[in-house]
CSV table of C-alpha atoms and ligand atoms in Angstrom, one decimal:
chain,number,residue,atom,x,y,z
S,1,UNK,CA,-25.5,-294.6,36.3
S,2,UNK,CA,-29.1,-293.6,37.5
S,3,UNK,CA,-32.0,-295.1,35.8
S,4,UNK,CA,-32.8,-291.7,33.3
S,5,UNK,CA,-29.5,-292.9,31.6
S,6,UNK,CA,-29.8,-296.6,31.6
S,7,UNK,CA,-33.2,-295.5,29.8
S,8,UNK,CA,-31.5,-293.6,27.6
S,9,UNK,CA,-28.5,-296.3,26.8
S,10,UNK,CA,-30.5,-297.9,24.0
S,11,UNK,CA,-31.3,-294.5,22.0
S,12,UNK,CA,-28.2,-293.4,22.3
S,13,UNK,CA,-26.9,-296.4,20.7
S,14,UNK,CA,-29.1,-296.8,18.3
S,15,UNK,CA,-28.3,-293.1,17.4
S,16,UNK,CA,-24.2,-293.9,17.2
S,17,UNK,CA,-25.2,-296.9,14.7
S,18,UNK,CA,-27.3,-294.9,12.7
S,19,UNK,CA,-24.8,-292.6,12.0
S,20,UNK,CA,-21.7,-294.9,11.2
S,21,UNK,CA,-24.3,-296.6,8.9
S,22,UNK,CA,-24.9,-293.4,7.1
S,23,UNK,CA,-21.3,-292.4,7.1
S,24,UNK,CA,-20.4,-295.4,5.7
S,25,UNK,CA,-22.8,-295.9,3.1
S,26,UNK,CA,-21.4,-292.3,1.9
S,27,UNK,CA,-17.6,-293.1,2.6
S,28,UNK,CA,-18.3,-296.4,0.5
S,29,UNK,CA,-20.3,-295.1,-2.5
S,30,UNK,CA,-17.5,-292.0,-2.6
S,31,UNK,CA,-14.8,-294.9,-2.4
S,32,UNK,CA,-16.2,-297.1,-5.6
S,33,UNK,CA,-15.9,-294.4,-8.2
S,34,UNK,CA,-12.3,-293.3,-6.8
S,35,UNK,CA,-10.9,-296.7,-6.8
S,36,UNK,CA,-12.3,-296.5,-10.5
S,37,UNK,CA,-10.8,-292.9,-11.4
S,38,UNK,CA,-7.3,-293.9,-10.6
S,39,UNK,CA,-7.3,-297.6,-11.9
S,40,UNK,CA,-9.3,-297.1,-15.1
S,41,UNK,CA,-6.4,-295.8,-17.0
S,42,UNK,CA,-4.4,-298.7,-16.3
S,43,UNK,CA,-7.0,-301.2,-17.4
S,44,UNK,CA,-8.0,-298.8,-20.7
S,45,UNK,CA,-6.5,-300.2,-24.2
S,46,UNK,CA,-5.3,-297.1,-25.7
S,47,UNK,CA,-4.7,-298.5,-29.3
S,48,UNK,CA,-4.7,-296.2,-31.7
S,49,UNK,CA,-6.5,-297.7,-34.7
S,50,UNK,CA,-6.4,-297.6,-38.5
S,51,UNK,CA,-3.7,-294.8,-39.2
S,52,UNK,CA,-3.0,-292.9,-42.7
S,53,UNK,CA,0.7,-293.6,-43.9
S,54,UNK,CA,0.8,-293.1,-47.4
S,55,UNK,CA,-0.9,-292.5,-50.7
S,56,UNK,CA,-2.0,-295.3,-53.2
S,57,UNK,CA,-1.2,-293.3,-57.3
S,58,UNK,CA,2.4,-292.6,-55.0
S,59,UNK,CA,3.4,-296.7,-54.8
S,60,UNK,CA,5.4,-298.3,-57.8
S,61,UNK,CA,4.1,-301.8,-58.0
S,62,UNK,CA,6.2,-304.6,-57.1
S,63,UNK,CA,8.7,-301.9,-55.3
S,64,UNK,CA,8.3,-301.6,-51.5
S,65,UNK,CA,8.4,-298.3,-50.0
S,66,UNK,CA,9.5,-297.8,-46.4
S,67,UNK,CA,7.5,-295.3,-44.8
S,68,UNK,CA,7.8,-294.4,-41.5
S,69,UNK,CA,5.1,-293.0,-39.6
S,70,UNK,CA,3.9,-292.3,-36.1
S,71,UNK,CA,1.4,-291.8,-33.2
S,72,UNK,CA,0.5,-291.0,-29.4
S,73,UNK,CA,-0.1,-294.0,-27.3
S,74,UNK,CA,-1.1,-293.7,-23.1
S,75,UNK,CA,0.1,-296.3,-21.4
S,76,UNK,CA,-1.6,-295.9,-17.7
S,77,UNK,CA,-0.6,-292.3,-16.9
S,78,UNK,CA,2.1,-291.7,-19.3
S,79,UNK,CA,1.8,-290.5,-22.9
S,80,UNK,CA,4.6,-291.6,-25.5
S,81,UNK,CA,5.1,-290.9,-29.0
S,82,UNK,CA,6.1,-294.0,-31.1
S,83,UNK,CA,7.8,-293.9,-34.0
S,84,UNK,CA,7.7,-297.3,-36.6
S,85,UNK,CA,8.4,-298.2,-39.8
S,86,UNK,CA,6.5,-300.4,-42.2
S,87,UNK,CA,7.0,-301.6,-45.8
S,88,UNK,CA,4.1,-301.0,-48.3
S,89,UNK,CA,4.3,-302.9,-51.5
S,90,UNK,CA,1.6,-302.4,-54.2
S,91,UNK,CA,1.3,-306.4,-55.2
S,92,UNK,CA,1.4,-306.8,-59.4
S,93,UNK,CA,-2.8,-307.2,-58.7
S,94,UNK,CA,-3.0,-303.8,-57.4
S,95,UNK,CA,-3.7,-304.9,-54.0
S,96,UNK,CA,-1.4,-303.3,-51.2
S,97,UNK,CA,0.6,-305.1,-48.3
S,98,UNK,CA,2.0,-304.2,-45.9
S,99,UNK,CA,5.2,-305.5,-43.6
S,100,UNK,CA,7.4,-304.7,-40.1
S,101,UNK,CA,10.7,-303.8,-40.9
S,102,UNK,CA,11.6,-305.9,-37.5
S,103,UNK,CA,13.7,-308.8,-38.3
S,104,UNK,CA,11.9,-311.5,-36.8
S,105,UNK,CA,15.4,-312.9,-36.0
S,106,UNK,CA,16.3,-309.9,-32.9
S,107,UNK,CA,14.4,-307.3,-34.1
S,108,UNK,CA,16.7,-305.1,-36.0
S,109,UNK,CA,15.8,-302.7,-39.2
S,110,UNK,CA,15.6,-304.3,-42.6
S,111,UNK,CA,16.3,-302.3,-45.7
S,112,UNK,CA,15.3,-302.8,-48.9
S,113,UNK,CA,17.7,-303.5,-51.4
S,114,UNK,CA,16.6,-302.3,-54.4
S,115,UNK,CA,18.7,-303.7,-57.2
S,116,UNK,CA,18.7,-307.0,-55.1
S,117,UNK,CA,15.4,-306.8,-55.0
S,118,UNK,CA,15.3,-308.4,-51.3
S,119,UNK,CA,15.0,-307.2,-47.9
S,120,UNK,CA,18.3,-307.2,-46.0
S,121,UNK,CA,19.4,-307.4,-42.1
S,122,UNK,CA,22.2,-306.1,-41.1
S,123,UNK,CA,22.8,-307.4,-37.8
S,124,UNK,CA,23.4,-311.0,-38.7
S,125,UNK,CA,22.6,-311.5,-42.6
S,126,UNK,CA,18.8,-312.0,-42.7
S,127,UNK,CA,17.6,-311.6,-46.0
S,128,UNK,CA,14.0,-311.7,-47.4
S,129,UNK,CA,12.1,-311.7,-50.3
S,130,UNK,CA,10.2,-308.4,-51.8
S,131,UNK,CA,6.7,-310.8,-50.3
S,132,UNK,CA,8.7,-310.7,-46.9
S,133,UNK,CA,9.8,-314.8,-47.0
S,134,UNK,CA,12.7,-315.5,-45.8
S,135,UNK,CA,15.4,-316.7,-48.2
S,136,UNK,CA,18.8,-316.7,-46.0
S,137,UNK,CA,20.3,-316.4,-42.7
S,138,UNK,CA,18.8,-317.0,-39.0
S,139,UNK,CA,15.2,-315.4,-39.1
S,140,UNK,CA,12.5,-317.9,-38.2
S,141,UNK,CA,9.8,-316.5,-39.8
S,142,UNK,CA,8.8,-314.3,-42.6
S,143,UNK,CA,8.4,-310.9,-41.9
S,144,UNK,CA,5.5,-309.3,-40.0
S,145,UNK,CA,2.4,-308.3,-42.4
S,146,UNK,CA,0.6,-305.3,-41.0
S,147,UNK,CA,-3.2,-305.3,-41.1
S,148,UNK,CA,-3.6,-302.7,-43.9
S,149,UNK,CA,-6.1,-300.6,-45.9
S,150,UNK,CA,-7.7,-298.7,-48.5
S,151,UNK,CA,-9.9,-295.9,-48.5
S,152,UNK,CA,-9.8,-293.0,-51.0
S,153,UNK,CA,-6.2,-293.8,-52.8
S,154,UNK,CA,-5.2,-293.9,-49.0
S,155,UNK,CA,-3.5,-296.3,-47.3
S,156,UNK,CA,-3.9,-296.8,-43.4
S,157,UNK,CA,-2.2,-299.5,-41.0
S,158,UNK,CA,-3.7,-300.6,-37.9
S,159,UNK,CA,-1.9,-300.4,-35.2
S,160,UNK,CA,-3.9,-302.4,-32.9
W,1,FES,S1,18.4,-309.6,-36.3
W,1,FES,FE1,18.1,-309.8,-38.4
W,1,FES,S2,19.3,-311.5,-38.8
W,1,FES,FE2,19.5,-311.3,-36.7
């Protein structure tokens, strides 16, 4: 190594790090909003909101109506239809409620029994009440209310 290049050690150096400052000041700011583009739909709440399920003039009061009803939810990357089922009951008031039709024993599909008048399991013999109490069998708890309501004579459940 002659002295001309010992001379020239320094600049050159000083060159190298000036470039593998500037690449990485790019390569990081390109990184951030990458890392943010394919984690962001992971973190997201996708909830869909208040949803329209039935008509108010169309509910007898004191009769629950099961009405199913349904709508897109994105979980990360995928995109699924869901499909539930709630009660509506227009209360003797005029207000409206709204319940699951999940047992809150395992989770199966209560029907209403009309000339009963109570909601019935049929997996092991839960039965409720038309205000969703629970009046026989192994369910711990009454049955889910739904945050309901009204706007325009229409009925909407939020599906939070
Ligand atoms: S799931 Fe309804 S009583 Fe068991």
């Amino acid at each position: 190594m002659d002295s001309e290049e010992k001379k020239n050690l320094p600049r050159r150096k000083f060159f190298i790090n000036g470039i593998k400052a500037v690449v990485g000041f790019f390569g990081l700011s390109l990184s951030i909003p990458l890392a943010g583009f394919f984690i962001s739909p992971v973190l997201k709440k996708n909830a869909p909101g208040w949803i329209e399920i039935a008509d108010v003039p169309a509910l007898t009061a004191g009769e629950p109506v099961g009405i199913t009803y349904k709508y897109a939810r994105k979980d990360g990357w995928e995109m699924s239809e869901i499909r539930k089922t709630a009660f509506v009951l227009k209360q003797a008031d005029g207000n409206i409620a709204a319940f699951s039709n999940r047992c809150t024993h395992l989770g199966c599909g209560v029907t209403w029994d009309p000339a009963a008048r109570r909601f019935k399991c049929p997996c092991h013999g839960g039965v409720f009440d038309a205000q969703g109490k629970v009046l026989e069998g192994p369910p711990p708890k009454p049955l889910a209310q739904l945050a309901v309501k009204v706007e325009a004579n229409k009925i909407f459940i939020n599906e939070a």
